[in-house]
XYZ file of C-alpha atoms in Angstrom:
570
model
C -66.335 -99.227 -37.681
C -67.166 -101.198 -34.361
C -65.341 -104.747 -34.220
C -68.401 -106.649 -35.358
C -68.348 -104.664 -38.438
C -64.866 -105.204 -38.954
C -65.294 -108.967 -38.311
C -68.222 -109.091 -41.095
C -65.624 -107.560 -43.744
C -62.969 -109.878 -42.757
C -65.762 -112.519 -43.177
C -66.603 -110.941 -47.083
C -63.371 -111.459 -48.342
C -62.611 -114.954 -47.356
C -65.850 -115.934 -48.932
C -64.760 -114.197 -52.312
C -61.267 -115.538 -51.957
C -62.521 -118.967 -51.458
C -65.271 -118.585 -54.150
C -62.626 -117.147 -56.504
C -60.495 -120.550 -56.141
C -63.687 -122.775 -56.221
C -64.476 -121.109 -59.691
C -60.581 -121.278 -61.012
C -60.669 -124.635 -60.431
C -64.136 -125.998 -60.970
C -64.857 -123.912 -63.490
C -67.980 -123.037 -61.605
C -70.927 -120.312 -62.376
C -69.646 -117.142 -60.782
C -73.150 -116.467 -58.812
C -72.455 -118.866 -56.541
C -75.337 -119.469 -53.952
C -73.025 -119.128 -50.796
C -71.286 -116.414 -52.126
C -74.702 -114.668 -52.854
C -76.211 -115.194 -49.353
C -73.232 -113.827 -47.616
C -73.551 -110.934 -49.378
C -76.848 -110.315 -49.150
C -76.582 -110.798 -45.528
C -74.274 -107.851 -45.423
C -76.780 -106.032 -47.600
C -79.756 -107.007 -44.788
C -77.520 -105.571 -42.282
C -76.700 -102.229 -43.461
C -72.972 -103.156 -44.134
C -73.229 -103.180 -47.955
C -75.789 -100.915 -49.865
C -77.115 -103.254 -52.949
C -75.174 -101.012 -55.465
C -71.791 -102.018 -53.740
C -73.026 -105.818 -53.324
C -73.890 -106.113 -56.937
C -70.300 -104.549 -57.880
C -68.861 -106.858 -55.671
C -70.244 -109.851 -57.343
C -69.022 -108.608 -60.801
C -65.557 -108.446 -59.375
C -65.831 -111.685 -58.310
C -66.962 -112.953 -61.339
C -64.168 -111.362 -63.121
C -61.596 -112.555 -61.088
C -62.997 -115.829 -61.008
C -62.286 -115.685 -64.435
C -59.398 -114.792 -64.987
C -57.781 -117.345 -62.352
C -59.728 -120.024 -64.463
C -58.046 -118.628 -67.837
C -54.650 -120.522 -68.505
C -51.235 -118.679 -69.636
C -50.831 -119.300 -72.892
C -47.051 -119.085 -73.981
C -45.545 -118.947 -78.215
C -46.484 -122.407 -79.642
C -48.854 -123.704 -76.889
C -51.997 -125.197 -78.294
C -55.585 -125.108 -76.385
C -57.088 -128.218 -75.552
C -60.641 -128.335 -74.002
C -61.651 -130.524 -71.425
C -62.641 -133.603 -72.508
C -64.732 -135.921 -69.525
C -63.269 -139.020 -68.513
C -66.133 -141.151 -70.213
C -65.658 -139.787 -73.307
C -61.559 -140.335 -73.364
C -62.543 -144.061 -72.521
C -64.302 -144.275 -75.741
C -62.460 -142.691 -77.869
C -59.334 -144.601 -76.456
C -61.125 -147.848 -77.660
C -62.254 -146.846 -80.883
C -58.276 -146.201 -81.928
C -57.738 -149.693 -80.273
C -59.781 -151.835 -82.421
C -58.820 -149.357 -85.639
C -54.738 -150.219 -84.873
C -55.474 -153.799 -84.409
C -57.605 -154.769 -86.999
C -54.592 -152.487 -89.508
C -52.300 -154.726 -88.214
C -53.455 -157.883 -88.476
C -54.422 -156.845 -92.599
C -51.066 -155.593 -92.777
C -49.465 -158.391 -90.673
C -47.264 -156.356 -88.498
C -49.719 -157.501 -85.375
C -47.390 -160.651 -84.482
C -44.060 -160.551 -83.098
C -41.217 -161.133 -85.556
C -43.385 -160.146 -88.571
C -43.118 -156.968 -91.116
C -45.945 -155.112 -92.855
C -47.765 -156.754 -95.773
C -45.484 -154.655 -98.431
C -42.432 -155.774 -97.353
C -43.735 -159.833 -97.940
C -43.855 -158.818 -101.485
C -40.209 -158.290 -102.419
C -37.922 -160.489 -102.537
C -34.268 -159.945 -102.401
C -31.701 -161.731 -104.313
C -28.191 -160.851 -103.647
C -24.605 -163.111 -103.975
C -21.159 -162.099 -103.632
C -18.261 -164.660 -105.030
C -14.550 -164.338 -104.204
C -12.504 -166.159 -107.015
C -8.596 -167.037 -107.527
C -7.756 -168.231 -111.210
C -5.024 -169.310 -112.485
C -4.338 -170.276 -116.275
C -1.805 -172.389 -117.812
C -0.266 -172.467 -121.365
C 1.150 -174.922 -123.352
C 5.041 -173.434 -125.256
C 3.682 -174.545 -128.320
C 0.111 -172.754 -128.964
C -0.087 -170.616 -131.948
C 1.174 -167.300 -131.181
C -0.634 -165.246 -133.763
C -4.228 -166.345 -132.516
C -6.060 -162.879 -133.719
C -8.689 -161.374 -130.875
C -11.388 -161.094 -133.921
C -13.614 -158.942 -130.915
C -11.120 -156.267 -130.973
C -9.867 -156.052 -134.336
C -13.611 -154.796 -135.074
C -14.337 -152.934 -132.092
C -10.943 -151.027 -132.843
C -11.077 -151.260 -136.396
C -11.368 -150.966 -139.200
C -7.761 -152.536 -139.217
C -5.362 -152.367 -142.260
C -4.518 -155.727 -143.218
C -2.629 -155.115 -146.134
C 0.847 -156.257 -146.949
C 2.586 -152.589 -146.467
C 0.987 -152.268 -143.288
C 2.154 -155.533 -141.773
C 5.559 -154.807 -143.144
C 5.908 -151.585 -140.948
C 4.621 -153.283 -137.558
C 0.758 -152.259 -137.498
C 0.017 -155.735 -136.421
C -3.809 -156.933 -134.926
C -5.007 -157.522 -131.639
C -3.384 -160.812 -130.563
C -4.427 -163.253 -127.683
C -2.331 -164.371 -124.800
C -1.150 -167.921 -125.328
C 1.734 -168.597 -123.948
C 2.339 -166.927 -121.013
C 0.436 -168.148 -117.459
C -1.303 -165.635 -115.551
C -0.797 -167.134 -111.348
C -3.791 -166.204 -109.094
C -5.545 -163.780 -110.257
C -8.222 -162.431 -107.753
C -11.865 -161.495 -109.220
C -15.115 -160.597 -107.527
C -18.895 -160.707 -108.369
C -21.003 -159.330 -106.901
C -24.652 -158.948 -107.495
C -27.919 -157.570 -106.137
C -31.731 -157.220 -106.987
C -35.406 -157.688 -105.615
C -38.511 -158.448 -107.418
C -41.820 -157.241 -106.446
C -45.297 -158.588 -106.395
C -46.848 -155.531 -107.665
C -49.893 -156.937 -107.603
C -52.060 -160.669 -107.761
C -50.970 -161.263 -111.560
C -47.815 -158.249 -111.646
C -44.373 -158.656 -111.295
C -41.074 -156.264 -111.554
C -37.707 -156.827 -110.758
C -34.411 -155.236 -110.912
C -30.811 -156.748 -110.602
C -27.126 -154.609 -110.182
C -24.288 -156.773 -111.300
C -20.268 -155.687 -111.066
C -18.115 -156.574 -114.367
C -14.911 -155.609 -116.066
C -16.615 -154.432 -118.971
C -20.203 -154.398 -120.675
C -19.995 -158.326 -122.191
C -22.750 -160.199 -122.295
C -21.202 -163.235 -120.574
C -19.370 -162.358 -117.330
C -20.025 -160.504 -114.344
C -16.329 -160.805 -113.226
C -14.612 -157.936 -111.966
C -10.688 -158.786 -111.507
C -9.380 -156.871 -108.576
C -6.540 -154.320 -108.767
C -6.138 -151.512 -110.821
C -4.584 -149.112 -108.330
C -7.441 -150.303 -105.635
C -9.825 -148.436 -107.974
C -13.606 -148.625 -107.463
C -15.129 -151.202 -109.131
C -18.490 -150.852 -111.566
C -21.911 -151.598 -111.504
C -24.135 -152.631 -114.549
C -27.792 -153.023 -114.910
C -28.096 -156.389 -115.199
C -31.838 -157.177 -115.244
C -34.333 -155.037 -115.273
C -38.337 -156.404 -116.260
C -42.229 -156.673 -116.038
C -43.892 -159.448 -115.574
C -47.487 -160.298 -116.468
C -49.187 -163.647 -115.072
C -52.233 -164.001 -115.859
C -52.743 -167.570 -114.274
C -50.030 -169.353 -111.762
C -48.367 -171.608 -114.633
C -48.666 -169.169 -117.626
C -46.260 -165.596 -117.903
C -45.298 -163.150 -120.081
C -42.342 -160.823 -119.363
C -40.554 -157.576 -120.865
C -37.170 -155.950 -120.441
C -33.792 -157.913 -119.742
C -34.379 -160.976 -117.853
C -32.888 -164.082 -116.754
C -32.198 -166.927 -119.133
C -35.726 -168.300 -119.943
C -34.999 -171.744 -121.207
C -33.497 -175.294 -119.918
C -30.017 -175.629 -120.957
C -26.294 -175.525 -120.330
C -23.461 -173.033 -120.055
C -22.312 -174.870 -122.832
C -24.710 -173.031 -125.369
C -25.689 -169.918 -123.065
C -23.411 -168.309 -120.118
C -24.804 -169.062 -116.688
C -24.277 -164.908 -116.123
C -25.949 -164.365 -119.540
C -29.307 -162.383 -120.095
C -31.826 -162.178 -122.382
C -33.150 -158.774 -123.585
C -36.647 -158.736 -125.264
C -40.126 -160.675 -124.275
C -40.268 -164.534 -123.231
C -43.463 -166.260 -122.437
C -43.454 -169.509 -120.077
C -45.804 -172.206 -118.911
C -45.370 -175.187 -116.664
C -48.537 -177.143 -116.660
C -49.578 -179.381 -113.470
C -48.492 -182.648 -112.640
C -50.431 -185.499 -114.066
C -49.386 -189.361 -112.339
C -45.653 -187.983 -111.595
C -44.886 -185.815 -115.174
C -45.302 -182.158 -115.971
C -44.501 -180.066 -119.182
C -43.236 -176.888 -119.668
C -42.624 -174.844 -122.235
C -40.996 -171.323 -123.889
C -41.258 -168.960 -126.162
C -39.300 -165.687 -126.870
C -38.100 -163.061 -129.519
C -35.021 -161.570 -128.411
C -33.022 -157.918 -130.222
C -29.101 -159.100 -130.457
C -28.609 -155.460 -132.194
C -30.534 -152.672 -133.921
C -29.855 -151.072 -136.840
C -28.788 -146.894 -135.376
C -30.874 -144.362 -136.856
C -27.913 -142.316 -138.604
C -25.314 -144.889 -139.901
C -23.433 -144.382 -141.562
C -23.174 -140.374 -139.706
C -21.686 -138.712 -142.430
C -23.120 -139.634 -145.660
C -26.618 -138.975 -146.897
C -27.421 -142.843 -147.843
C -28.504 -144.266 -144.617
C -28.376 -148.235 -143.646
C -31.656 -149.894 -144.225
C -33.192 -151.870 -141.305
C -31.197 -154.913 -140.785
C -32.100 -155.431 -137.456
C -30.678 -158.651 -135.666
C -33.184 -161.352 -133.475
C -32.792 -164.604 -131.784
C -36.474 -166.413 -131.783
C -36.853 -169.619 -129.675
C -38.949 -171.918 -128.628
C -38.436 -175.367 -125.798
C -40.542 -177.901 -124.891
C -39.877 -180.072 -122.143
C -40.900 -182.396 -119.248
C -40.069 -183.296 -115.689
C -40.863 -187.005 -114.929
C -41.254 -187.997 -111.107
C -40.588 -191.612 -112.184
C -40.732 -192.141 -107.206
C -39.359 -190.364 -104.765
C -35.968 -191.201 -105.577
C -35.527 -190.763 -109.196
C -36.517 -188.070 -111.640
C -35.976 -187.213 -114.998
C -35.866 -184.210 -117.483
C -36.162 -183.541 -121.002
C -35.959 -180.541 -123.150
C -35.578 -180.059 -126.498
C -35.420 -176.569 -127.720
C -35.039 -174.360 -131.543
C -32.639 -171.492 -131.604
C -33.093 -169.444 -134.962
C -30.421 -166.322 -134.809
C -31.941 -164.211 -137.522
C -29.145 -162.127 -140.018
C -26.343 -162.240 -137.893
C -24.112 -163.778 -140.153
C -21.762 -160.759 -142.594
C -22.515 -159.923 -145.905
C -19.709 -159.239 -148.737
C -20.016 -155.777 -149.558
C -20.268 -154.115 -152.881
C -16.679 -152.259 -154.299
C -16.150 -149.609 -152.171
C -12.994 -147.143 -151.755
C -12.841 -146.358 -147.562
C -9.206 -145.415 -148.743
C -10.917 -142.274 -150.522
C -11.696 -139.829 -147.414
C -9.940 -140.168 -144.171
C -11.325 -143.052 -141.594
C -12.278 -140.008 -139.147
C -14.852 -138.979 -141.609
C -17.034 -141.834 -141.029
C -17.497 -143.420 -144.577
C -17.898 -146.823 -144.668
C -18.951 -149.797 -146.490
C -22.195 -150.947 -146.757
C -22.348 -154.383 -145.273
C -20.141 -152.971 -142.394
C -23.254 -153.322 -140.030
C -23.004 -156.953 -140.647
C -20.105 -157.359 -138.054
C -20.671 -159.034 -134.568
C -21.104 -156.992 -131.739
C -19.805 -159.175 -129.422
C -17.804 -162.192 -130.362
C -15.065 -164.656 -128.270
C -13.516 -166.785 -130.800
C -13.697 -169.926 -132.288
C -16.554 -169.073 -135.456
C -15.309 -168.981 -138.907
C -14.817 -165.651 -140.097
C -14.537 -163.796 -143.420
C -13.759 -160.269 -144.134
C -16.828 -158.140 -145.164
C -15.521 -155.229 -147.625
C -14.615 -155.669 -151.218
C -12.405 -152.623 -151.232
C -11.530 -151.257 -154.847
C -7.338 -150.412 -155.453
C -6.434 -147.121 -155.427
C -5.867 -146.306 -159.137
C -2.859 -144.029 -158.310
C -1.179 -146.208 -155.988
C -2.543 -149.816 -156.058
C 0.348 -151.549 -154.423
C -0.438 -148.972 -151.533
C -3.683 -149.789 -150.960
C -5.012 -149.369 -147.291
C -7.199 -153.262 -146.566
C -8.954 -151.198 -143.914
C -11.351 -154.223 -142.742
C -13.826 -155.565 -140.748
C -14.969 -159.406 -140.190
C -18.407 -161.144 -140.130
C -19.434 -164.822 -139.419
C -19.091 -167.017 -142.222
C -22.124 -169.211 -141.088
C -25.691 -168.668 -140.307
C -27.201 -170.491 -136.918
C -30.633 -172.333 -136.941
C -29.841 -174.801 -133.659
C -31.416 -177.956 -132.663
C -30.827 -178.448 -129.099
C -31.433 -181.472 -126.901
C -30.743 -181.146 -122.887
C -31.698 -185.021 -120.405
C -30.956 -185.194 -117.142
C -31.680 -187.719 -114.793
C -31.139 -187.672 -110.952
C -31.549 -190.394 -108.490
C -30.996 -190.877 -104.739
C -28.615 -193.424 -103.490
C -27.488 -194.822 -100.271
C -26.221 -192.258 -97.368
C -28.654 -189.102 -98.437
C -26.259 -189.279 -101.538
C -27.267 -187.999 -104.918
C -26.384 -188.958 -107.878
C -27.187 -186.631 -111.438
C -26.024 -187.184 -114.950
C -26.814 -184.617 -117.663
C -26.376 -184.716 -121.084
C -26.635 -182.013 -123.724
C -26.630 -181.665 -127.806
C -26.595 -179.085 -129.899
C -26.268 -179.132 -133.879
C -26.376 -176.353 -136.715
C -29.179 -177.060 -139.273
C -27.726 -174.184 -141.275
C -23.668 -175.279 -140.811
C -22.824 -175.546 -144.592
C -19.449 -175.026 -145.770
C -20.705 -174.217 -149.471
C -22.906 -171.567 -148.265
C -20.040 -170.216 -146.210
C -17.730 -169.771 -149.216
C -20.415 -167.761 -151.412
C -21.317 -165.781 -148.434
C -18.116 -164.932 -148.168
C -17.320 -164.310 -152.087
C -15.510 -167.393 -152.673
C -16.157 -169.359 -155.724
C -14.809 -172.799 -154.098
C -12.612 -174.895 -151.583
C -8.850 -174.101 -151.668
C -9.551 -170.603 -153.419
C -11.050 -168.081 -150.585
C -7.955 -165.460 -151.874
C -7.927 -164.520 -148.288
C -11.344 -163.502 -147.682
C -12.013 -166.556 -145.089
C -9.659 -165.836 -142.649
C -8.981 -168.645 -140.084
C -10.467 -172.482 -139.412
C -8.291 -173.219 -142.783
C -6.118 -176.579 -143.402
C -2.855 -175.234 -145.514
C -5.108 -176.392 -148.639
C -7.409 -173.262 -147.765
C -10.204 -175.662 -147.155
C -12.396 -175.270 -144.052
C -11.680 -176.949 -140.645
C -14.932 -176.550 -138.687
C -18.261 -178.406 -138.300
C -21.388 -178.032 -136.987
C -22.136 -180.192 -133.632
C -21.668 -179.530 -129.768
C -22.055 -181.823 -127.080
C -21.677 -182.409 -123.469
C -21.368 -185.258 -120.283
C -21.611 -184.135 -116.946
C -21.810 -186.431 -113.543
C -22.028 -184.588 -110.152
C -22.016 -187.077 -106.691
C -22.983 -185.736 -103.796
C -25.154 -185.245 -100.987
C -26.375 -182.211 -102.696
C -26.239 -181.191 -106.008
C -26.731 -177.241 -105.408
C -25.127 -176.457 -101.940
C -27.107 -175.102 -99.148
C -25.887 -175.961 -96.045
C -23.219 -176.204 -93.760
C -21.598 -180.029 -94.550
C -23.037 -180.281 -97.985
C -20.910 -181.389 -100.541
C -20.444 -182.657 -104.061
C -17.792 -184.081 -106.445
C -18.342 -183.216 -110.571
C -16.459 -184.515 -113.754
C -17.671 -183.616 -117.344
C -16.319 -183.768 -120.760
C -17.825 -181.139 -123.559
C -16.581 -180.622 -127.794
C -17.393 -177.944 -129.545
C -16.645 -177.799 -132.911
C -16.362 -174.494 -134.438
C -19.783 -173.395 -135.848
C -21.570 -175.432 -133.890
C -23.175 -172.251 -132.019
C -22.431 -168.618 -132.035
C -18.828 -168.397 -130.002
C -20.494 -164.796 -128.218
C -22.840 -166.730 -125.653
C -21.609 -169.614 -124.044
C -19.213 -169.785 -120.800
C -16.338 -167.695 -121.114
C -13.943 -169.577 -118.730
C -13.688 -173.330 -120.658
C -11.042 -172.239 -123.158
C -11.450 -168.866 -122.500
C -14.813 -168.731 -124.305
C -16.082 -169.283 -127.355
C -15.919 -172.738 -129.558
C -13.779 -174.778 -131.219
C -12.665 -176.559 -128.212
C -12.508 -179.831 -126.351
C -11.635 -180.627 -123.026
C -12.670 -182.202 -119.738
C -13.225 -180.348 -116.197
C -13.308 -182.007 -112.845
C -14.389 -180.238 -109.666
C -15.515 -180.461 -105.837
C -17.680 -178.091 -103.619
C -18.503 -178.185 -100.201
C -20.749 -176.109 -97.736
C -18.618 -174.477 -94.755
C -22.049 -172.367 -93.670
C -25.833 -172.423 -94.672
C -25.707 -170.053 -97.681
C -21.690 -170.248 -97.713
C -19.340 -172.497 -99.962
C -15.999 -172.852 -101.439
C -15.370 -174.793 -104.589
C -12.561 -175.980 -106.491
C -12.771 -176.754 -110.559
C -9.839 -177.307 -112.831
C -10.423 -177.485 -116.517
C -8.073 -178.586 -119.414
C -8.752 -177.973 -123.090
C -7.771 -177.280 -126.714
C -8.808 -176.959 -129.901
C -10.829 -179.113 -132.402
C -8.959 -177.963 -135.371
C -6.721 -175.439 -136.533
C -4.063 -174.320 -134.445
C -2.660 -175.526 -131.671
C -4.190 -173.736 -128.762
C -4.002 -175.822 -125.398
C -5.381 -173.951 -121.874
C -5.449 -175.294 -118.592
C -7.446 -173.506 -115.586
C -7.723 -173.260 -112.269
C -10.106 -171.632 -110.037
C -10.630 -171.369 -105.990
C -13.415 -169.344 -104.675
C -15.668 -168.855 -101.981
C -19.721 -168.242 -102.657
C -22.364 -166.546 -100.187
C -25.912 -166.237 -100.622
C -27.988 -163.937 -98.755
């Protein structure tokens, strides 16, 4: 081959080595025109015949190809070539979609959240709390804890028994318990679920399951502490003044600790209204049905002769108003009914628990009638009319449980009128009645299986003069004055001053709902409390509260308290 033949090769493959990279990375058609005219320039000169040309452009085609054709490795995905136009547009479609999602869901804005999380609202306090409590040498020492002896009993209160030391639950009253630390601690949210929907949940800590406290006293070998469900309801509102709500809930009506514990709940269905304000006054009102116990499907367990229903309700119903008298004096009113329906005992008919072991689970047939949850301070009467033992009746077992002598139908009356006074201070006074349509000592005396004053043969079993006439009564009331420049602290430098006197005679109310720290709970008591608060933080505060009491009648039972603590909100 001369050198001008050799020279035309060399010039043959260039031009398929540089048409072989033009394809790979243009992805253009493999009959390329310059490509095709070299060739054929070859062919014109004798170089190439036409059958090698045209095998040589199918090699370069191939090759062409298979430059253009990407590695593809385990996992890799292919994505096709998209032009730049087209990326443009799509890139602005997604644009306006994430914007206009964000501004419904109002996450758009700096320092904002999506529109599910401005449903809930969180509600969450922890307290830290020292108490001490002080007894006077000469309270009674053989004050009975009426709570236990049922929830332990039934307890033999019969002479033999007593004899050989198988003595009831007694309450601490004489010796002073210094600085004792407790905690609560609670969370929960609610939930708009949707424009007229509502559902909330609360945790609460608590030494046991009571109805009253959620104090947990610190200790016990640094053991963990418990939770409880504390709330947990539905909500239905069909307007914004008017709803109806289910489950266990927070304490629906206007009132006092004096009648109903500040930590106390309500289990069953409540519906509220507040109507609009018309020249300064609004109403409101309440109305619920509430399940204090139900009867258990298989009691007694082990006879055939079941309980019949004898379910236990509290039904109530408030009315009130809020007068805007200017803008530095208000005043409230509420007046409320409190019907507790059969939770007072019932006598039972002869029975012989001493005839089959306790273990076996016979019982009387009014036992259902006892409290489940009582503090002290109601007159009391044991339920069963046990029969003697025929073959031993000086050695009779008294194996016994106690109901309330009374039944409760309550009229209560709560004012309170606030003002503002010079130096952004504020100035509320509060007032609150309660009284016992259904307190009637008679009544309490057949209930009980008495004939009479003075002849109860035991069967009433405290709130007795040494005549064995009843000591008790049926009225409740309270005075409260708080000073401040806030009433509720909220913020750092806040701080109030409160005095208030309350007496409570004994079946006033039912002792199981009301505080459980003035006297240690419960009624027939007396006393005044004095106290200070003041805001060291927004959302923190300490406050101080000392509290003296004793009884109305009976005996002599005199308690002094004092508590510390420290109180954040978040």
């Amino acid at each position: 081959m001369n050198f001008r033949l050799r020279r035309l090769a060399a010039m043959i493959a260039l031009a398929c080595a540089v048409s072989g990279q033009a394809m790979a990375q243009q992805s253009a058609a493999t009959d390329s025109s310059t490509t095709r005219n070299l060739i054929n320039l070859l062919v014109q000169n004798g170089v190439l015949t036409e059958a090698q040309a045209e095998a040589l452009l199918q090699q370069a085609a191939r090759e062409a190809a298979q430059a253009a054709e990407p590695v593809l490795q385990e996992g890799d995905v292919r994505v096709p070539y998209i032009p730049e136009n087209v990326r443009e547009d799509i890139t602005e479609d997604v644009r306006e979609q994430v914007v206009s999602q964000a501004i419904a869901e109002n996450w758009a804005q700096p320092n904002t959240f999506p529109e599910w999380v401005s449903r809930i609202r969180l509600d969450a306090d922890v307290r830290v709390r020292s108490e001490s409590r002080f007894f006077d040498d000469y309270n009674d020492q053989y004050l009975i804890d009426f709570h236990r002896f049922n929830e332990e009993g039934p307890q033999d209160i019969s002479q033999q028994a007593l004899a050989t030391g198988a003595w009831p639950p007694f309450y601490n009253t004489r010796e002073d318990r210094i600085n004792l630390l407790r905690l609560r601690a609670r969370f929960g949210f609610s939930a708009d679920i949707s424009e007229h929907w509502r559902a909330g949940l609360r945790v609460a800590t608590g030494s046991d399951d009571n109805p009253v406290s959620t104090n947990q006293t610190l200790g016990g070998g640094l053991e963990k502490k418990d939770l409880w469900l504390d709330r947990g309801f539905i909500s239905w509102l069909p307007t914004q003044r008017l709803a109806f709500t289910a489950g266990r809930f927070a304490n629906p009506f206007i009132t006092t600790d004096m009648l109903y514990a500040s930590d106390l709940n309500f289990d069953g269905i409540a519906a509220t209204y507040a109507a609009a304000a018309d020249g300064g006054m609004s109403l409101f009102g309440t109305l619920g049905a509430f399940p204090l116990e139900f009867t258990s499907d298989d009691s007694p367990s082990r006879s055939e002769f079941k309980t019949k229903n004898q379910d236990k309700w509290l039904f109530g119903a408030q009315l009130g108003s809020l007068w805007k008298m200017d803008n530095d004096n208000q005043l409230r009113a509420a007046a409320g009914y409190y019907h507790f329906d059969n939770i007072s005992g019932e006598r039972s008919a002869p029975c012989q628990p001493w005839f089959s072991d306790r273990e076996a689970g016979y019982g009387c047939n009014t036992d259902w009638s006892r409290p489940a949850f009582m503090q002290k301070g109601n007159t009391l009467f044991v339920l069963r009319d046990i029969t003697l033992d025929p073959l031993n009746p000086a050695a009779t077992p008294m194996e016994q449980y106690v109901g309330l002598a009374s039944e409760f139908q309550l009229v209560d009356v709560n004012l309170s009128w606030q003002a503002a006074l010079f130096n952004d201070m504020t100035l509320r006074v509060a007032g609150h009645y309660v009284h016992n349509l259904a307190y009637d000592e008679d009544d309490m005396l057949k209930r009980s299986g008495s004939a009479q004053q003075g002849t109860t043969d035991g069967r009433v079993i405290n709130n007795l003069d040494q005549q064995g006439n009843i000591r008790s009564g049926g009225d409740a009331w309270m005075l409260d004055l708080t000073l401040g420049t806030a009433v509720d602290i909220r913020d750092a430098g806040q701080w109030n001053l409160q005095l208030g006197y309350r007496h409570i005679e004994p079946d006033a109310l039912p002792d199981a709902y009301n505080d459980s720290t003035f006297h240690r709970g419960g009624t027939n008591a007396k006393g005044y409390y004095l106290g200070g608060a003041y805001g060291f933080h927004k959302r923190v505060y300490g406050q101080m509260r000392w509290m003296s009491s004793e009884e109305v009648y009976g005996a002599p039972l005199r308690v002094d308290i004092l508590q510390l603590e420290v109180n954040a909100r978040f």
